[in-house]
Amino acid sequence: LVSTAARERTQLAGRRHAVFAAAATARDRHRGKESELAALRSARSLIPPRQRERRELIAHGAQIPVEDLAFAAELIDVADGAERWRPAAEKVLRGFGLRLRGPARHQRAVMRFVDEHDMRGVVEYSVVGPVTAAAPRPAADTLAGKLTVDTDHPSGGWLAAQLAKRFQHVCVESARELEPHPVAVTVH
């Protein structure tokens, strides 16, 4: 009996160390995720820090106000009552949302600075021109119809028109409903 207990104790000791190590790893990962979540909750912007830093570098180097170089994502939100479409909108709009927008009067200065400096990544920049007509109203069942734009911003009218034109994805509940539509997105 004593030898059986000693043998089992030895076997358990080996597993015990593995269990404690796994628990410590899980605790560290959990703390890391909690820190990341806290940083996201307290952040003024969900634009990745590297992109924000790149924008500040360009604005400073081109000698233009940072506010004149807006990320589309900073001017777009999900409309009231359409919150459940936020994850789908973020996935579909990610690249578009991280593109810098700026007025034509800054185009040469921005291009010159970007061409003359290593940006350590891709810089996507859209020149925002004047909006000559009211933006078309997107259909309510489209992704663009579930979004709002800060039209008080100088780029707002242009951006609203771009969303209505580019993001006509019909919003459907499941993959079974995708087929009849040329472009569609599911809620999940």
mmCIF file of N, CA and C in Angstrom, residues 45-48 51-52 55 66-78 86 89-90 92-103 124-128 147-151 153-164 166-167:
data_model
loop_
_atom_site.group_PDB
_atom_site.id
_atom_site.type_symbol
_atom_site.label_atom_id
_atom_site.label_comp_id
_atom_site.label_asym_id
_atom_site.label_seq_id
_atom_site.Cartn_x
_atom_site.Cartn_y
_atom_site.Cartn_z
ATOM 1 N N SER A 45 -9.329 56.534 -29.685
ATOM 2 C CA SER A 45 -9.503 56.094 -31.057
ATOM 3 C C SER A 45 -9.201 54.612 -31.168
ATOM 4 N N LEU A 46 -9.933 53.930 -32.036
ATOM 5 C CA LEU A 46 -9.650 52.530 -32.299
ATOM 6 C C LEU A 46 -8.745 52.366 -33.519
ATOM 7 N N ILE A 47 -8.256 53.477 -34.049
ATOM 8 C CA ILE A 47 -7.276 53.426 -35.132
ATOM 9 C C ILE A 47 -5.982 52.885 -34.526
ATOM 10 N N PRO A 48 -5.373 51.884 -35.161
ATOM 11 C CA PRO A 48 -4.124 51.335 -34.604
ATOM 12 C C PRO A 48 -3.080 52.423 -34.388
ATOM 13 N N GLN A 51 -0.780 53.564 -37.339
ATOM 14 C CA GLN A 51 -1.403 54.421 -38.345
ATOM 15 C C GLN A 51 -1.570 55.848 -37.829
ATOM 16 N N ARG A 52 -1.943 55.992 -36.554
ATOM 17 C CA ARG A 52 -2.081 57.346 -35.980
ATOM 18 C C ARG A 52 -0.732 58.062 -35.981
ATOM 19 N N ARG A 55 0.152 59.183 -39.470
ATOM 20 C CA ARG A 55 -0.605 60.384 -39.847
ATOM 21 C C ARG A 55 0.027 61.632 -39.217
ATOM 22 N N VAL A 66 -3.177 68.127 -38.353
ATOM 23 C CA VAL A 66 -3.524 66.704 -38.262
ATOM 24 C C VAL A 66 -5.014 66.505 -38.534
ATOM 25 N N GLU A 67 -5.837 67.442 -38.079
ATOM 26 C CA GLU A 67 -7.293 67.329 -38.250
ATOM 27 C C GLU A 67 -7.693 67.288 -39.725
ATOM 28 N N ASP A 68 -6.837 67.813 -40.605
ATOM 29 C CA ASP A 68 -7.148 67.808 -42.036
ATOM 30 C C ASP A 68 -6.918 66.441 -42.679
ATOM 31 N N LEU A 69 -6.253 65.548 -41.972
ATOM 32 C CA LEU A 69 -6.014 64.187 -42.467
ATOM 33 C C LEU A 69 -6.829 63.218 -41.607
ATOM 34 N N ALA A 70 -8.052 63.018 -41.982
ATOM 35 C CA ALA A 70 -8.947 62.168 -41.202
ATOM 36 C C ALA A 70 -8.961 60.748 -41.748
ATOM 37 N N PHE A 71 -9.027 59.789 -40.845
ATOM 38 C CA PHE A 71 -9.306 58.413 -41.242
ATOM 39 C C PHE A 71 -10.819 58.319 -41.386
ATOM 40 N N ALA A 72 -11.270 57.636 -42.415
ATOM 41 C CA ALA A 72 -12.714 57.477 -42.614
ATOM 42 C C ALA A 72 -13.364 56.875 -41.373
ATOM 43 N N ALA A 73 -12.685 55.935 -40.731
ATOM 44 C CA ALA A 73 -13.249 55.268 -39.556
ATOM 45 C C ALA A 73 -13.566 56.249 -38.424
ATOM 46 N N GLU A 74 -12.872 57.372 -38.404
ATOM 47 C CA GLU A 74 -13.125 58.373 -37.369
ATOM 48 C C GLU A 74 -14.408 59.153 -37.631
ATOM 49 N N LEU A 75 -14.891 59.090 -38.846
ATOM 50 C CA LEU A 75 -16.071 59.871 -39.234
ATOM 51 C C LEU A 75 -17.313 59.003 -39.440
ATOM 52 N N ILE A 76 -17.147 57.695 -39.338
ATOM 53 C CA ILE A 76 -18.245 56.747 -39.586
ATOM 54 C C ILE A 76 -18.617 56.061 -38.286
ATOM 55 N N ASP A 77 -19.915 55.842 -38.106
ATOM 56 C CA ASP A 77 -20.388 55.041 -36.972
ATOM 57 C C ASP A 77 -21.591 54.227 -37.435
ATOM 58 N N VAL A 78 -21.955 53.263 -36.633
ATOM 59 C CA VAL A 78 -23.149 52.472 -36.908
ATOM 60 C C VAL A 78 -24.349 53.270 -36.415
ATOM 61 N N ARG A 86 -22.384 46.074 -36.320
ATOM 62 C CA ARG A 86 -21.053 46.666 -36.119
ATOM 63 C C ARG A 86 -19.923 45.707 -36.523
ATOM 64 N N ALA A 89 -19.752 45.464 -40.286
ATOM 65 C CA ALA A 89 -19.315 46.741 -40.865
ATOM 66 C C ALA A 89 -17.811 46.935 -40.667
ATOM 67 N N GLU A 90 -17.304 46.609 -39.485
ATOM 68 C CA GLU A 90 -15.875 46.771 -39.224
ATOM 69 C C GLU A 90 -15.039 45.879 -40.129
ATOM 70 N N VAL A 92 -15.936 44.628 -43.191
ATOM 71 C CA VAL A 92 -16.066 45.062 -44.586
ATOM 72 C C VAL A 92 -15.361 46.401 -44.823
ATOM 73 N N LEU A 93 -15.449 47.304 -43.873
ATOM 74 C CA LEU A 93 -14.921 48.667 -44.055
ATOM 75 C C LEU A 93 -13.479 48.855 -43.590
ATOM 76 N N ARG A 94 -12.841 47.829 -43.035
ATOM 77 C CA ARG A 94 -11.527 48.005 -42.406
ATOM 78 C C ARG A 94 -10.534 48.759 -43.301
ATOM 79 N N GLY A 95 -10.266 48.264 -44.479
ATOM 80 C CA GLY A 95 -9.293 48.922 -45.359
ATOM 81 C C GLY A 95 -9.724 50.329 -45.723
ATOM 82 N N PHE A 96 -10.987 50.491 -46.046
ATOM 83 C CA PHE A 96 -11.530 51.803 -46.388
ATOM 84 C C PHE A 96 -11.430 52.744 -45.184
ATOM 85 N N GLY A 97 -11.702 52.236 -44.009
ATOM 86 C CA GLY A 97 -11.688 53.058 -42.797
ATOM 87 C C GLY A 97 -10.312 53.537 -42.401
ATOM 88 N N LEU A 98 -9.267 52.786 -42.785
ATOM 89 C CA LEU A 98 -7.902 53.160 -42.413
ATOM 90 C C LEU A 98 -7.198 53.974 -43.499
ATOM 91 N N ARG A 99 -7.943 54.404 -44.479
ATOM 92 C CA ARG A 99 -7.399 55.241 -45.554
ATOM 93 C C ARG A 99 -7.502 56.705 -45.117
ATOM 94 N N LEU A 100 -6.417 57.440 -45.266
ATOM 95 C CA LEU A 100 -6.429 58.866 -44.918
ATOM 96 C C LEU A 100 -7.199 59.653 -45.969
ATOM 97 N N ARG A 101 -7.922 60.655 -45.523
ATOM 98 C CA ARG A 101 -8.637 61.559 -46.409
ATOM 99 C C ARG A 101 -8.148 62.967 -46.138
ATOM 100 N N GLY A 102 -7.979 63.709 -47.204
ATOM 101 C CA GLY A 102 -7.544 65.082 -47.033
ATOM 102 C C GLY A 102 -7.980 65.930 -48.209
ATOM 103 N N PRO A 103 -8.073 67.222 -47.986
ATOM 104 C CA PRO A 103 -8.501 68.128 -49.057
ATOM 105 C C PRO A 103 -7.443 68.249 -50.156
ATOM 106 N N GLU A 124 -2.178 54.973 -47.643
ATOM 107 C CA GLU A 124 -3.279 55.121 -48.585
ATOM 108 C C GLU A 124 -3.944 56.454 -48.296
ATOM 109 N N TYR A 125 -4.081 57.256 -49.343
ATOM 110 C CA TYR A 125 -4.551 58.630 -49.189
ATOM 111 C C TYR A 125 -5.550 58.947 -50.286
ATOM 112 N N SER A 126 -6.705 59.442 -49.918
ATOM 113 C CA SER A 126 -7.717 59.864 -50.882
ATOM 114 C C SER A 126 -7.847 61.380 -50.824
ATOM 115 N N VAL A 127 -7.880 61.973 -51.990
ATOM 116 C CA VAL A 127 -8.094 63.419 -52.074
ATOM 117 C C VAL A 127 -9.600 63.648 -52.072
ATOM 118 N N VAL A 128 -10.037 64.444 -51.137
ATOM 119 C CA VAL A 128 -11.460 64.727 -50.993
ATOM 120 C C VAL A 128 -11.785 65.969 -51.795
ATOM 121 N N LEU A 147 -25.156 52.879 -41.551
ATOM 122 C CA LEU A 147 -24.054 53.703 -41.061
ATOM 123 C C LEU A 147 -24.444 55.172 -41.015
ATOM 124 N N THR A 148 -23.760 55.913 -40.168
ATOM 125 C CA THR A 148 -23.895 57.369 -40.136
ATOM 126 C C THR A 148 -22.517 57.977 -40.377
ATOM 127 N N VAL A 149 -22.510 59.205 -40.871
ATOM 128 C CA VAL A 149 -21.263 59.916 -41.151
ATOM 129 C C VAL A 149 -21.329 61.277 -40.478
ATOM 130 N N ASP A 150 -20.215 61.702 -39.934
ATOM 131 C CA ASP A 150 -20.116 63.040 -39.344
ATOM 132 C C ASP A 150 -20.088 64.054 -40.482
ATOM 133 N N THR A 151 -21.249 64.525 -40.869
ATOM 134 C CA THR A 151 -21.334 65.456 -41.999
ATOM 135 C C THR A 151 -20.917 66.876 -41.624
ATOM 136 N N HIS A 153 -17.956 67.391 -40.471
ATOM 137 C CA HIS A 153 -16.539 67.398 -40.862
ATOM 138 C C HIS A 153 -16.443 67.797 -42.337
ATOM 139 N N PRO A 154 -15.400 68.531 -42.726
ATOM 140 C CA PRO A 154 -15.266 68.932 -44.129
ATOM 141 C C PRO A 154 -15.293 67.761 -45.128
ATOM 142 N N SER A 155 -14.873 66.580 -44.706
ATOM 143 C CA SER A 155 -14.892 65.406 -45.587
ATOM 144 C C SER A 155 -16.202 64.631 -45.499
ATOM 145 N N GLY A 156 -17.099 65.028 -44.611
ATOM 146 C CA GLY A 156 -18.309 64.265 -44.339
ATOM 147 C C GLY A 156 -19.213 64.028 -45.534
ATOM 148 N N GLY A 157 -19.499 65.069 -46.302
ATOM 149 C CA GLY A 157 -20.377 64.919 -47.463
ATOM 150 C C GLY A 157 -19.774 64.001 -48.511
ATOM 151 N N TRP A 158 -18.493 64.176 -48.767
ATOM 152 C CA TRP A 158 -17.791 63.325 -49.727
ATOM 153 C C TRP A 158 -17.812 61.879 -49.253
ATOM 154 N N LEU A 159 -17.543 61.681 -47.965
ATOM 155 C CA LEU A 159 -17.498 60.336 -47.399
ATOM 156 C C LEU A 159 -18.868 59.660 -47.462
ATOM 157 N N ALA A 160 -19.932 60.397 -47.157
ATOM 158 C CA ALA A 160 -21.285 59.834 -47.230
ATOM 159 C C ALA A 160 -21.591 59.363 -48.652
ATOM 160 N N ALA A 161 -21.178 60.139 -49.640
ATOM 161 C CA ALA A 161 -21.394 59.758 -51.038
ATOM 162 C C ALA A 161 -20.595 58.504 -51.387
ATOM 163 N N GLN A 162 -19.358 58.423 -50.898
ATOM 164 C CA GLN A 162 -18.524 57.247 -51.158
ATOM 165 C C GLN A 162 -19.121 55.983 -50.533
ATOM 166 N N LEU A 163 -19.617 56.103 -49.310
ATOM 167 C CA LEU A 163 -20.231 54.949 -48.646
ATOM 168 C C LEU A 163 -21.445 54.464 -49.420
ATOM 169 N N ALA A 164 -22.307 55.404 -49.824
ATOM 170 C CA ALA A 164 -23.524 55.042 -50.556
ATOM 171 C C ALA A 164 -23.179 54.358 -51.876
ATOM 172 N N ARG A 166 -20.079 52.781 -52.686
ATOM 173 C CA ARG A 166 -19.202 51.606 -52.576
ATOM 174 C C ARG A 166 -19.730 50.471 -51.710
ATOM 175 N N PHE A 167 -20.584 50.768 -50.756
ATOM 176 C CA PHE A 167 -20.977 49.750 -49.784
ATOM 177 C C PHE A 167 -22.474 49.462 -49.850
#
